[in-house]
PDB file of C-alpha atoms in Angstrom:
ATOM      1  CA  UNK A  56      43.086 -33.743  19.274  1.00  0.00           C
ATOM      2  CA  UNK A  57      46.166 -32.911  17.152  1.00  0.00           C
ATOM      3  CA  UNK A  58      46.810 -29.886  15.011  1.00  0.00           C
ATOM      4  CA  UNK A  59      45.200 -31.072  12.159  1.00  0.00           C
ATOM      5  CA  UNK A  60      42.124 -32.456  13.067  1.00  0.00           C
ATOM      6  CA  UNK A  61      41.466 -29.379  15.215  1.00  0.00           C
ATOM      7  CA  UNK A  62      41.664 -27.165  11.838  1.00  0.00           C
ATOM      8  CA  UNK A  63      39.497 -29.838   9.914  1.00  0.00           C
ATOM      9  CA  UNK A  64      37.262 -29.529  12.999  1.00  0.00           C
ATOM     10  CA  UNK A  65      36.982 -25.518  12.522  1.00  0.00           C
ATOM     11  CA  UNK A  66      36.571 -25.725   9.220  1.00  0.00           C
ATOM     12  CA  UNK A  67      33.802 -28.236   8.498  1.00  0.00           C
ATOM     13  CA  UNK A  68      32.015 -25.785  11.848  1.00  0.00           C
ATOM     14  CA  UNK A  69      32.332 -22.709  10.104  1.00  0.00           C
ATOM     15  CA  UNK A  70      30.770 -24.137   6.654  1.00  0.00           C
ATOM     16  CA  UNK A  71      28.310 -25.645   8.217  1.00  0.00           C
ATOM     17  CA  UNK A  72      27.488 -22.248  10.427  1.00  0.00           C
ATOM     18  CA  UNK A  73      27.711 -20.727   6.676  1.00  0.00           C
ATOM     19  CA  UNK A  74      25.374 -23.258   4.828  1.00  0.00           C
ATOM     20  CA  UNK A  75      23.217 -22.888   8.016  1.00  0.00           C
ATOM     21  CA  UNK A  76      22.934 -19.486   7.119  1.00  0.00           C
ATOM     22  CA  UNK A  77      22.292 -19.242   3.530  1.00  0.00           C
ATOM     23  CA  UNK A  78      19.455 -22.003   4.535  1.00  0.00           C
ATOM     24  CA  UNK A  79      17.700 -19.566   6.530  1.00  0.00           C
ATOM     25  CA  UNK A  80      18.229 -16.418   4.289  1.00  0.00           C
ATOM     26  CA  UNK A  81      16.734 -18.740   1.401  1.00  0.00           C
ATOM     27  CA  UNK A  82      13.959 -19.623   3.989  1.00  0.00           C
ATOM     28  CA  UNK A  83      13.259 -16.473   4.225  1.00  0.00           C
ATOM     29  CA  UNK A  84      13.005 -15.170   1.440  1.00  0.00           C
ATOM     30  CA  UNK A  85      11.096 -18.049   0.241  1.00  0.00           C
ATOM     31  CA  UNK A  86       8.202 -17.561   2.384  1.00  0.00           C
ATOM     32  CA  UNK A  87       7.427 -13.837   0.745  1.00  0.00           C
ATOM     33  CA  UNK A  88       4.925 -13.745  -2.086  1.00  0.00           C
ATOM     34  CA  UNK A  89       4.819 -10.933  -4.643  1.00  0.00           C
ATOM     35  CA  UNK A  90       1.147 -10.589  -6.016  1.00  0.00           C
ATOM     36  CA  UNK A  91       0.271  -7.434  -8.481  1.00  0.00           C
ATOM     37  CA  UNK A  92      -3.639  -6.775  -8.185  1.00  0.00           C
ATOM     38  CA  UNK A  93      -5.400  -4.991 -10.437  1.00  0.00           C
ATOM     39  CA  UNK A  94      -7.486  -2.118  -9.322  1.00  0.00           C
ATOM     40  CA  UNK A  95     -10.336  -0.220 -10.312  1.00  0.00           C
ATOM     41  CA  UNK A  96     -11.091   2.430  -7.772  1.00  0.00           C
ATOM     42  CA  UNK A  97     -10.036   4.463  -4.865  1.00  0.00           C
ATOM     43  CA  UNK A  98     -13.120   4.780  -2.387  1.00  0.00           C
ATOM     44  CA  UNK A  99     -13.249   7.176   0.688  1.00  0.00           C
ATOM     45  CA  UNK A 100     -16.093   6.886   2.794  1.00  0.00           C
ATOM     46  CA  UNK A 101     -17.890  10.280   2.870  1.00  0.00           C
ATOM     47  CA  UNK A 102     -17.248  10.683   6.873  1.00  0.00           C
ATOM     48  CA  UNK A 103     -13.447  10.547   6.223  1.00  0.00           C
ATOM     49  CA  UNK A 104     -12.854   7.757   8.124  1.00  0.00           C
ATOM     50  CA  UNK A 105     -11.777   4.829   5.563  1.00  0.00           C
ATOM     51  CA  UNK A 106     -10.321   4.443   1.854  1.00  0.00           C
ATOM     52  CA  UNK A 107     -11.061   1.509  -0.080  1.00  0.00           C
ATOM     53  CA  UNK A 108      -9.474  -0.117  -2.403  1.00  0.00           C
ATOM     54  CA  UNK A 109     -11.272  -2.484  -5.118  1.00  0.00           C
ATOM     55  CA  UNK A 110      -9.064  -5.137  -6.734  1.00  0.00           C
ATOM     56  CA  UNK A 111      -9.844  -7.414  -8.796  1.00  0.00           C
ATOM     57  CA  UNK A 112      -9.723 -10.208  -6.570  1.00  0.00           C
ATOM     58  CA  UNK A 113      -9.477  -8.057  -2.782  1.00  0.00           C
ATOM     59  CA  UNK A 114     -10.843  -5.503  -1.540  1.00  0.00           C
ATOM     60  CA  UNK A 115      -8.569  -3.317   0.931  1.00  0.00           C
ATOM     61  CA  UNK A 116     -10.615  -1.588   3.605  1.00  0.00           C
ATOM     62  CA  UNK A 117      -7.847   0.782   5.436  1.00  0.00           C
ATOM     63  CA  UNK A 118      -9.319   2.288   8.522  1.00  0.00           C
ATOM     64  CA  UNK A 119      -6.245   4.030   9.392  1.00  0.00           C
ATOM     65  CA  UNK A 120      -5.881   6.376   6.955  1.00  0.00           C
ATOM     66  CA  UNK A 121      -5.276  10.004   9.203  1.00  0.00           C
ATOM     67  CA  UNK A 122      -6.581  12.864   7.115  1.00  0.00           C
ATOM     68  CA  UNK A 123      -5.871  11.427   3.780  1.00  0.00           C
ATOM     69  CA  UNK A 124      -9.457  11.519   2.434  1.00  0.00           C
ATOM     70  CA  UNK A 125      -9.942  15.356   3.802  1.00  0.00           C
ATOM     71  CA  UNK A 126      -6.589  16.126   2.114  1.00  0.00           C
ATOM     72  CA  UNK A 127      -7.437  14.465  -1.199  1.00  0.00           C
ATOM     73  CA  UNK A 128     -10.797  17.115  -1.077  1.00  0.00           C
ATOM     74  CA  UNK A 129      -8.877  19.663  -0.499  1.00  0.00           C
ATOM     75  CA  UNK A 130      -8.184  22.782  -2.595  1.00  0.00           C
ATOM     76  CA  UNK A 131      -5.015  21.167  -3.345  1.00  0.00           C
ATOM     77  CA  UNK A 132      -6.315  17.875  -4.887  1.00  0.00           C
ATOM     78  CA  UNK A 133      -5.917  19.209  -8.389  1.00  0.00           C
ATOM     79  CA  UNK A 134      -2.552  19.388  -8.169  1.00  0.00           C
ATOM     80  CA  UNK A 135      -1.427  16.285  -6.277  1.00  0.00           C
ATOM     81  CA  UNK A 136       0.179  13.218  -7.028  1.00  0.00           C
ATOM     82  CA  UNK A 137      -0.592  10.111  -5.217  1.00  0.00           C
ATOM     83  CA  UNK A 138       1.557   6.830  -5.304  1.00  0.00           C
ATOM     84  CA  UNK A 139       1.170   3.666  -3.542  1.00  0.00           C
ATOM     85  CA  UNK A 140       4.038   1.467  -1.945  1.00  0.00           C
ATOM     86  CA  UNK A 141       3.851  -2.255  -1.414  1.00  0.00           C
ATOM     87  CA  UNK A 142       1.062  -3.621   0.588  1.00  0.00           C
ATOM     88  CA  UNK A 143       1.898  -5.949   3.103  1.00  0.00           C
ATOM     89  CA  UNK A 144      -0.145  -8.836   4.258  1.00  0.00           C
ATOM     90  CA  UNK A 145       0.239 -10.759   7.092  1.00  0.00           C
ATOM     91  CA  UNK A 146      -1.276 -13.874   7.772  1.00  0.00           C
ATOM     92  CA  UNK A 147      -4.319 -12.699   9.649  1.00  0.00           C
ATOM     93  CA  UNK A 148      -5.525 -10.914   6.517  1.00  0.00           C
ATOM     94  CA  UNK A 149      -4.140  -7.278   8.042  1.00  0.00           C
ATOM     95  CA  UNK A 150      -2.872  -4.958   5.699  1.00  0.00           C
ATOM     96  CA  UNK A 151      -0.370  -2.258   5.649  1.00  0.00           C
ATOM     97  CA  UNK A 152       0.953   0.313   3.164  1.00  0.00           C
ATOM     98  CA  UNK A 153       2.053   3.706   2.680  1.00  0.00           C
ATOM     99  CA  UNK A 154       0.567   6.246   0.555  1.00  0.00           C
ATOM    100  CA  UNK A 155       2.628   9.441  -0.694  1.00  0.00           C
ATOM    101  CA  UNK A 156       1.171  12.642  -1.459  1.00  0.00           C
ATOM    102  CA  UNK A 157       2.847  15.019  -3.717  1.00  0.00           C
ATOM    103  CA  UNK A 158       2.903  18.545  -5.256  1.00  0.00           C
ATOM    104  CA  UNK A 159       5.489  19.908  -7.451  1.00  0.00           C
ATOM    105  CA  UNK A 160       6.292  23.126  -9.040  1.00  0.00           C
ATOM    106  CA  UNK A 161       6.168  26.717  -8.127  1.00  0.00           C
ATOM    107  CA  UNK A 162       3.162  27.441  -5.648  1.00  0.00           C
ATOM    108  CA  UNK A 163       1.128  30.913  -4.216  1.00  0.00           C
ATOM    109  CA  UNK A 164       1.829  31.990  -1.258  1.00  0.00           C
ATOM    110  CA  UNK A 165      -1.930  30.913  -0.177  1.00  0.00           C
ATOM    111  CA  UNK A 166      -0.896  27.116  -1.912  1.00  0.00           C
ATOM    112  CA  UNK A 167       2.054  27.395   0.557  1.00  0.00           C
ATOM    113  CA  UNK A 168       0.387  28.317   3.562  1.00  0.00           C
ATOM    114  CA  UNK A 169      -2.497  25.651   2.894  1.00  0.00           C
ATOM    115  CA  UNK A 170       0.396  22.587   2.610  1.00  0.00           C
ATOM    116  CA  UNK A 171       2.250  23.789   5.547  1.00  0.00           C
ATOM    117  CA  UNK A 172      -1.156  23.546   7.929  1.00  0.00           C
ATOM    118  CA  UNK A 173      -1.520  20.128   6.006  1.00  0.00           C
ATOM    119  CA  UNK A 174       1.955  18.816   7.583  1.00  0.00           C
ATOM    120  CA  UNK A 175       3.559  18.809   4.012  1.00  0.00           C
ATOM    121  CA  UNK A 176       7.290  19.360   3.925  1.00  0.00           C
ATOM    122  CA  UNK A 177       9.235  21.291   0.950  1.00  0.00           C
ATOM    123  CA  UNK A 178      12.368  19.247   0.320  1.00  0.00           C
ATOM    124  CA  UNK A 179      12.920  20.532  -3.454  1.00  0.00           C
ATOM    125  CA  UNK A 180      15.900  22.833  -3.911  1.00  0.00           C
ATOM    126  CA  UNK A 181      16.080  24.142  -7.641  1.00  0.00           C
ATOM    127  CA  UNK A 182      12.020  23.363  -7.614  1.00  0.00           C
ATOM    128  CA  UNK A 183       9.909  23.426  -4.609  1.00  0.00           C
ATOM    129  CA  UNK A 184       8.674  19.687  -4.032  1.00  0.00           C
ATOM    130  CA  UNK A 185       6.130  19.274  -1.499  1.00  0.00           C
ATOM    131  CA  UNK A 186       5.440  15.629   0.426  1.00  0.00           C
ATOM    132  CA  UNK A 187       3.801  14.223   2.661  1.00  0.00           C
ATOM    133  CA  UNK A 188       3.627  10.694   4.031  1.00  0.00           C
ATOM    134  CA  UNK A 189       0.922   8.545   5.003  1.00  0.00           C
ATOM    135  CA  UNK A 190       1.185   5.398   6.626  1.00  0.00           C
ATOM    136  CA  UNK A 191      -1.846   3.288   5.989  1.00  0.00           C
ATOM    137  CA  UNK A 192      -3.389  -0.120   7.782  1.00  0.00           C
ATOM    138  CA  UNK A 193      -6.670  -1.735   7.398  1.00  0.00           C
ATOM    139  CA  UNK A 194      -8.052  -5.554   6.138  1.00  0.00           C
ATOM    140  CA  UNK A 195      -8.159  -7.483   3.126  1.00  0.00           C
ATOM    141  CA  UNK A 196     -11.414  -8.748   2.008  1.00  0.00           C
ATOM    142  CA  UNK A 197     -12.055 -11.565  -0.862  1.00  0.00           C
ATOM    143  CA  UNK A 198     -13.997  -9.614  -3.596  1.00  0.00           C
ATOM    144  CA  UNK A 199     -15.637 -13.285  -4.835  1.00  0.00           C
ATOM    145  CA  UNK A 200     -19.224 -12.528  -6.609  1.00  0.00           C
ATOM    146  CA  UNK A 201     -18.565  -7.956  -6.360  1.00  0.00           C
ATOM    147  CA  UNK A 202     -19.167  -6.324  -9.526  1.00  0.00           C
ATOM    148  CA  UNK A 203     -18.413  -2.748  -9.791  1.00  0.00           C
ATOM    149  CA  UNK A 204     -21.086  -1.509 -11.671  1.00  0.00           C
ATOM    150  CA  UNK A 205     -20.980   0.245 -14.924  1.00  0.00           C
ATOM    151  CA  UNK A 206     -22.093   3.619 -13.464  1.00  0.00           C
ATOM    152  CA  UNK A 207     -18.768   3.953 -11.484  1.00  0.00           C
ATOM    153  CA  UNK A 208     -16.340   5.895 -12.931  1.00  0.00           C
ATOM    154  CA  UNK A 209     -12.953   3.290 -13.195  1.00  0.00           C
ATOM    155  CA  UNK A 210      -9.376   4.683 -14.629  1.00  0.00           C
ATOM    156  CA  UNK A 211      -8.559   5.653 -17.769  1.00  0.00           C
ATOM    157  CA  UNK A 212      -5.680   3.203 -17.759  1.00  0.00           C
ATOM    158  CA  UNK A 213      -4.569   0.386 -16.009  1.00  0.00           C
ATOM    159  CA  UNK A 214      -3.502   0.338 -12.441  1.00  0.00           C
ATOM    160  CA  UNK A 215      -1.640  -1.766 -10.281  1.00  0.00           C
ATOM    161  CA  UNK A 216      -0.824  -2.747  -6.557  1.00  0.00           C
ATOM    162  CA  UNK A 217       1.990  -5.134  -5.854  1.00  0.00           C
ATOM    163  CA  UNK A 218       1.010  -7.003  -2.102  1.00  0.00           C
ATOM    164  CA  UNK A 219       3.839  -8.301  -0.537  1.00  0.00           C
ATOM    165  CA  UNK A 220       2.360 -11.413   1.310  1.00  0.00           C
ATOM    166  CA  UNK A 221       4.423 -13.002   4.202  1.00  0.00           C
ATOM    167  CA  UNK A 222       3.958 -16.676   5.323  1.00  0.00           C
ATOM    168  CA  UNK A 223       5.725 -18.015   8.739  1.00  0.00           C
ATOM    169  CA  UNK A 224       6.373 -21.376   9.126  1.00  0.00           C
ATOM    170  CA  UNK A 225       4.088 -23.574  10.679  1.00  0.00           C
ATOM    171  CA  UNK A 226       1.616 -20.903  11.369  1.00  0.00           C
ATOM    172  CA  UNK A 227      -1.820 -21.578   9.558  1.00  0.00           C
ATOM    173  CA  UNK A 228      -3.394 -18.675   7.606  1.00  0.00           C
ATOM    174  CA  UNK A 229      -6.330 -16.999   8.616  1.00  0.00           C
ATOM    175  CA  UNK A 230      -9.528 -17.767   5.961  1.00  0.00           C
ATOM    176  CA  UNK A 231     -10.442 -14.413   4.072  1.00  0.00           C
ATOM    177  CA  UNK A 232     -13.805 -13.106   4.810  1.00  0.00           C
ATOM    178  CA  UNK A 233     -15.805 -11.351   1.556  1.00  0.00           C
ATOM    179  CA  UNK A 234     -16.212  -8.027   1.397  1.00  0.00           C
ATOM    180  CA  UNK A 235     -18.187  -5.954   3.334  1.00  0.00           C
ATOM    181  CA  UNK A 236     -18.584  -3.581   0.574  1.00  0.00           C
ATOM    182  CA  UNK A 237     -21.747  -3.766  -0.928  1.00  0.00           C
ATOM    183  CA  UNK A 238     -24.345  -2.568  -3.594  1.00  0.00           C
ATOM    184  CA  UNK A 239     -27.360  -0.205  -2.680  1.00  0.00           C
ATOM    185  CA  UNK A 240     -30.885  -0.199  -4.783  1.00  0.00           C
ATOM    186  CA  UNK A 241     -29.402   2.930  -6.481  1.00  0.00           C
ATOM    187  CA  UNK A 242     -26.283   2.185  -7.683  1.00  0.00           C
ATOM    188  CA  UNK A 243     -24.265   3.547  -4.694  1.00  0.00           C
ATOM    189  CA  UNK A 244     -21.089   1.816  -3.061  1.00  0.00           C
ATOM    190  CA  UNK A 245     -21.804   1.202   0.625  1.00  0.00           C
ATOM    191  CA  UNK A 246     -19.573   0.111   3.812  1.00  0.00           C
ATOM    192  CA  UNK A 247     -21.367  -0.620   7.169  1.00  0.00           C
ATOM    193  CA  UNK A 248     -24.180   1.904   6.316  1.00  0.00           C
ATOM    194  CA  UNK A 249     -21.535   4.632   4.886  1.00  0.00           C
ATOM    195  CA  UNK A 250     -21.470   5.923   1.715  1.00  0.00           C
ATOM    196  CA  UNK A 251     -18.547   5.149  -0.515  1.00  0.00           C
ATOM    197  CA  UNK A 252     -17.623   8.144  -2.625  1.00  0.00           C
ATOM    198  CA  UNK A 253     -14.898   7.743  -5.610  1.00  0.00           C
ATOM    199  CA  UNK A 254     -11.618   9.521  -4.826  1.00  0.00           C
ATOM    200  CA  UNK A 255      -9.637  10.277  -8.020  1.00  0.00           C
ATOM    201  CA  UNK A 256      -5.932  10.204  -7.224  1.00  0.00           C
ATOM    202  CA  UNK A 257      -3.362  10.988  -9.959  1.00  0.00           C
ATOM    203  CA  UNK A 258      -0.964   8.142  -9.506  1.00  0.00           C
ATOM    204  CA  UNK A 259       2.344   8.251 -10.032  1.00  0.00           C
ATOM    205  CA  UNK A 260       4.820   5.689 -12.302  1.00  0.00           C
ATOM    206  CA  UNK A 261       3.585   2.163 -11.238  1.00  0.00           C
ATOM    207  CA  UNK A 262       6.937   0.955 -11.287  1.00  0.00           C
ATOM    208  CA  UNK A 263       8.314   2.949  -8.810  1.00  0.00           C
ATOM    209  CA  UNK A 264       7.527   0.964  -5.932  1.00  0.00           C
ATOM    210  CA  UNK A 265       8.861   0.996  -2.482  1.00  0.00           C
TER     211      UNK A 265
END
């Protein structure tokens, strides 16, 4: 092979390896769905060992959630802020998310003590800012034929998760199961047998995802 043909040779390889390469980063992104559910409630059941989350179309049931729901009883609770990141979904219907808690402004000495057991870190340097985050998991649910009922305190304004939904080539998505959350005679929110209590959360800007 001669000079020339060699170069033609290397050049037509490294376009392709290029093209080959914007093919997959297109492929990839293409196969990520943005979704923005509406919700309209946080649940916790009462023995602290899931948080709910009703949508308008899903139902998130996180069963690892740490201490969150004890937190969010807390003393504290009044003055914490709560924001939601992404949620991702995989293709089995498993969901994951993170959830950060956080307090700003000057706080007591018995305020400071109380978010220091709580694992909170100050990272504020003109004014204190305490956080502390929560990684989340748990299963989405289809919410087909659920109706909150009217006795359920919802939000004074709109609220919204975006889901960040992956899909894999060639691998077939698991069918969503409806929601185990259900209805009791007296109005009550009930998982498996456990009582579903409301957990009000001050949320954060709904724009400021991660």
């Amino acid at each position: 092979m001669n000079r020339r043909n060699f170069l033609l040779s290397t050049a037509a390889l490294a376009l392709s390896g290029c093209t080959t390469a914007s093919l997959l980063k297109k492929s990839t992104e293409d196969t990520i769905d943005y979704q923005r559910e509406k919700v309209s409630g946080f649940f916790a059941s009462v023995d602290g060992k899931k948080l709910v989350v009703l949508g308008a179309d899903y139902h998130y049931v996180m069963d690892q959630i740490g201490d969150l729901p004890q937190v969010l009883q807390s003393p504290l609770k009044p003055r914490l802020n709560a924001e939601f990141s992404y949620f991702d979904l995989d293709h089995d219907n498993h969901v994951s998310g993170q959830v950060t808690l956080q307090l700003k402004g000057k706080v007591s000495d018995a305020e400071r003590q109380k978010l220091q057991m709580e694992g909170f870190e100050c990272k504020g340097f003109q004014e204190e800012v305490w956080t502390k985050v929560y990684k989340v998991r748990g299963t989405r649910y289809l919410a087909k034929g659920f109706e909150l009922p009217a006795s359920v305190s919802k939000f004074n304004h709109d609220y919204e998760i975006i889901v960040r939904e992956s899909h894999s080539p060639g691998v077939k998505r698991a069918m969503v199961l409806l929601t185990p959350v259900t209805l009791a005679m007296d109005g009550v929110l009930v998982l498996g047998g456990i009582v579903l209590a409301p957990v009000a959360l001050i949320v954060l800007s709904n724009t400021h995802w991660r």
